[in-house]
Amino acid sequence: MQTKSNTKKDLSFDDFKNEVLNDYNIAVTSRECSLLGRREVLTGKAKFGIFGDGKEVPQLAMAKAFNNGDFRSGYYRDQTFMMAIGELTIQQFFSGLYANTDLDQEPMSAGRQMGGHFATHSLDADGNWKNLTKQKNSSADISPTAGQMPRLLGLAQASKIYRNVKGIDTTNFSVNGNEIAWGTIGNASTSEGLFFETINAAGVLQVPMIISVWDDEYGISVHAKHQTTKENISEILKGFQRDKNNNGYEILRVKGWDYANLIATYEEASKIAREEHVPVLIHVNELTQPQGHSTSGSHERYKDRDRLNWEAENDCNLKMRHWIIDNNIATDEELQVIEKNIKKQVRDAKKAAWSSYLKPMLSEKEELLFLLKNVAKSSSNKVFIEKLANDFEAITEPHRKDSVSTARKVLRYLIAENSTEKQQLLDWIDAFFAKVQPLYSSDLYNDRSTAAIHIKEVKPTYDTSKDPVDGRVVLRENFDYIFSNHPETLVFGEDAGAIGDVNQGLEGLQEKYGDLRVADAGIREATILGQGIGMAMRGLRPIAEIQYLDYILYALQIISDDLATLRYRTKGRQKAPLIIRTRGHRLEGIWHSGSQMGGVLNLVRGIHVLVPRNMTKAAGFYNTLLESDEPALIIECLNGYRLKEPLPSNIGQFKTPIGVVETVKEGTDITLVSYGSTLRIVQQAAKELAEVGIDAEIIDVQSLLPFDLNHDIAKSVAKTNRLMVIDEDVPGGASAYILDQILNTQNAFQYLDSQPKTLAAKPHRPAYGTDGDYFSKPSTEDVFEAIYAVMHEANPNDFPKLR
């Protein structure tokens, strides 16, 4: 069930008729899936439904213009399109609705996303790139409205890079940059800032991107008059229309029920974007919502009778049906036969999907019932266990939670007993979690040999005859090596190009490597991230620069919802090994001294968060990551670019290990844990503590996600028996995370003779100026006194009270 691309003008009438009827077949099939899918939700077999009914015909036209190698970055209404390109079957549609965890049955996300969220596989089962030029591609959808737009920009920009940058191996990724990135979005979601940011950025960059706005006049229950100025997105975007003197967009408008004009419009848009690398916006209006927004409500509550009548009369499938009859392509009777057959096909595929979904659960149910009946016979609590077993047996269509929940409740009646049957039940529960938990929790990070945590450290080497240099020079020389040896790498961000970034870590590199590989970007953090995500999904190795950590909050939603979840929500079948470069920690003022690490850590699980204490460590992280295939955030020390460091002689070769701490000073009295700029404060305090007889061990965390995989901090605490975590985030921020890792994951509490302590910044942003820093974030004196207080409590005779 796939539409034919690019209808030929010289088709015979029979060929034309077959193509039209095939398209109608897809449209009706998709509609029947939506109708039956809603009923499955309302009867309780599925949890939630959001469907593509009312948008079928324009998606057929889009599919015809969509070529191998192209990418979709879409909206959760695009089921007809996915069916039309041959990437979604009826049974897969229902398997997604039921959340089947079998990737073969539900290839979009293995049940990790609700229905309507579509993806194709960019990676094979071993995590290797497939040939993306030989298939039609869909980047994995996310639910946040307009969240797909920044990624769309990057998917389109990749084509520009592949067309214009020489030396890149394009084998699996591009054919001369001819690929288009196709975006879809609902009209109401064009109100989001991410939409406008992406529109502007694509117009500036001039990339092959086509955006379809599906306009049905509503955003859930809210009419367009409350959403969009003039109630018309293409009208208010007129200023983006290109002309003979200015670059911009081609803006096209077409009615969503007009099959013939839709095909012509999409062919025109495809030609412009593919050949000229000009972005196109297609405003598809007069669409409908036959079932309303979703299964959570009825549109009869917010649409008047006139609107509902209009929607019934202007339904795109109905209009296409009339067009087919009016043009003598098929009769009403012939179409009725097609429609009747489709209803049966959809019902049969739905039943097959439900049967496939239930099959493993029913098998697990039988296994457990056998064990429960056995254990009941041997237990003094037989009556209670049999009651649980009988209740469980009565569940005809069990979920996995029904099985394991019952088994775990039975254990409570066996606490005081020992029997072979009890052990068999315990073994079943353990085996069940070992088998089932990965179905819901695997692939948050790369678990293969290409994972960054498997890349061994390579220490920097030095020529001792050479003088130290500014830390920025270490970065610059390392980036120079990277760009010289890895043609697929590029960096972009605010002030990253012409001036070589605000701290000169990229000085002179734009002139050397060109403005496509070392590029300036506008002040638009979310789409800078989106550029990186999209290009990384197409085989490039982008470094997206956010000027300051404080401003990463603009992009945090995209990092959290899109980048960090990508590998997880596709069960390892898509990846985006993007490196995010930023700088933060101590400098001057509220918005240039950010250390919002606690917030970041809790929102970006799925990427690595790296906090190097100097530029050599930072450069080593870049080298490590480029040998791996995972996304990461590297936070360089904002006040470290002018500090002197020796320049390694093995530039580009040394690697900082990920998930490994470094003991920068050994000691016996207390373990001090910190990172980044604060580490220099801790080191100075340790020197002063030594003068009063306190020998502190200092550990540089280096990597917050992942954290100390070797549990070296616990080993240190076993030696010193005392612990303090020092951090410049707010109280309860990163210091709380670090302490949790040390105490609960590494079990270091068993070695402690004193209460573990944290020392953080004040609970506000840092005030401006030298004194603002001193009174906002931990100072050397703060660290000294906090550690001294711990030692005083442990040994007041040797360490009398200080103050």
PDB file of C-alpha atoms in Angstrom, residues 470-473 475-476 479 491-510 518-523 525 528 545-551 581-584 587 591-592 615 636-642:
ATOM      1  CA  ASP A 470      46.276  30.619  27.343  1.00  0.00           C
ATOM      2  CA  GLY A 471      43.729  27.843  27.777  1.00  0.00           C
ATOM      3  CA  ARG A 472      41.856  29.113  24.729  1.00  0.00           C
ATOM      4  CA  VAL A 473      44.902  28.279  22.588  1.00  0.00           C
ATOM      5  CA  LEU A 475      41.104  24.582  22.462  1.00  0.00           C
ATOM      6  CA  ARG A 476      41.870  26.421  19.230  1.00  0.00           C
ATOM      7  CA  PHE A 479      39.650  22.332  17.040  1.00  0.00           C
ATOM      8  CA  VAL A 491      30.681  24.233  14.471  1.00  0.00           C
ATOM      9  CA  PHE A 492      28.134  27.023  14.567  1.00  0.00           C
ATOM     10  CA  GLY A 493      26.729  29.455  17.070  1.00  0.00           C
ATOM     11  CA  GLU A 494      26.510  33.072  18.118  1.00  0.00           C
ATOM     12  CA  ASP A 495      29.884  34.733  17.341  1.00  0.00           C
ATOM     13  CA  ALA A 496      31.468  31.354  16.582  1.00  0.00           C
ATOM     14  CA  GLY A 497      32.510  32.318  13.054  1.00  0.00           C
ATOM     15  CA  ALA A 498      34.119  35.599  12.102  1.00  0.00           C
ATOM     16  CA  ILE A 499      35.549  36.477  15.521  1.00  0.00           C
ATOM     17  CA  GLY A 500      36.295  32.886  16.506  1.00  0.00           C
ATOM     18  CA  ASP A 501      33.863  32.823  19.462  1.00  0.00           C
ATOM     19  CA  VAL A 502      33.697  35.340  22.299  1.00  0.00           C
ATOM     20  CA  ASN A 503      36.694  33.728  23.997  1.00  0.00           C
ATOM     21  CA  GLN A 504      38.737  33.085  20.847  1.00  0.00           C
ATOM     22  CA  GLY A 505      38.664  29.314  21.068  1.00  0.00           C
ATOM     23  CA  LEU A 506      37.924  29.206  17.330  1.00  0.00           C
ATOM     24  CA  GLU A 507      40.190  32.080  16.329  1.00  0.00           C
ATOM     25  CA  GLY A 508      41.056  32.075  12.631  1.00  0.00           C
ATOM     26  CA  LEU A 509      39.274  28.821  11.871  1.00  0.00           C
ATOM     27  CA  GLN A 510      36.473  30.272   9.747  1.00  0.00           C
ATOM     28  CA  VAL A 518      32.772  27.415  11.164  1.00  0.00           C
ATOM     29  CA  ALA A 519      29.619  29.472  11.061  1.00  0.00           C
ATOM     30  CA  ASP A 520      27.974  32.363  12.799  1.00  0.00           C
ATOM     31  CA  ALA A 521      24.337  31.936  13.792  1.00  0.00           C
ATOM     32  CA  GLY A 522      21.654  34.331  14.882  1.00  0.00           C
ATOM     33  CA  ILE A 523      20.530  34.758  18.459  1.00  0.00           C
ATOM     34  CA  GLU A 525      19.382  29.007  20.771  1.00  0.00           C
ATOM     35  CA  ILE A 528      20.974  26.223  16.902  1.00  0.00           C
ATOM     36  CA  GLU A 545      27.664  26.333  20.391  1.00  0.00           C
ATOM     37  CA  ILE A 546      25.482  28.095  22.957  1.00  0.00           C
ATOM     38  CA  GLN A 547      27.356  31.190  24.011  1.00  0.00           C
ATOM     39  CA  TYR A 548      26.696  30.857  27.752  1.00  0.00           C
ATOM     40  CA  LEU A 549      25.287  28.116  29.927  1.00  0.00           C
ATOM     41  CA  ASP A 550      22.715  30.644  31.186  1.00  0.00           C
ATOM     42  CA  TYR A 551      21.210  30.827  27.696  1.00  0.00           C
ATOM     43  CA  ARG A 581      29.492  23.369  23.433  1.00  0.00           C
ATOM     44  CA  THR A 582      28.925  26.064  26.016  1.00  0.00           C
ATOM     45  CA  ARG A 583      30.696  27.926  28.817  1.00  0.00           C
ATOM     46  CA  GLY A 584      29.556  28.657  32.326  1.00  0.00           C
ATOM     47  CA  LEU A 587      32.478  35.214  35.967  1.00  0.00           C
ATOM     48  CA  TRP A 591      23.320  35.837  33.421  1.00  0.00           C
ATOM     49  CA  HIS A 592      27.013  35.232  32.839  1.00  0.00           C
ATOM     50  CA  MET A 615      40.660  23.580  28.502  1.00  0.00           C
ATOM     51  CA  GLU A 636      33.863  24.909  29.553  1.00  0.00           C
ATOM     52  CA  CYS A 637      34.991  27.086  32.471  1.00  0.00           C
ATOM     53  CA  LEU A 638      34.091  30.647  31.603  1.00  0.00           C
ATOM     54  CA  ASN A 639      36.933  32.094  33.655  1.00  0.00           C
ATOM     55  CA  GLY A 640      39.555  29.678  32.352  1.00  0.00           C
ATOM     56  CA  TYR A 641      40.278  30.823  28.808  1.00  0.00           C
ATOM     57  CA  ARG A 642      43.093  33.201  29.816  1.00  0.00           C
TER      58      ARG A 642
END
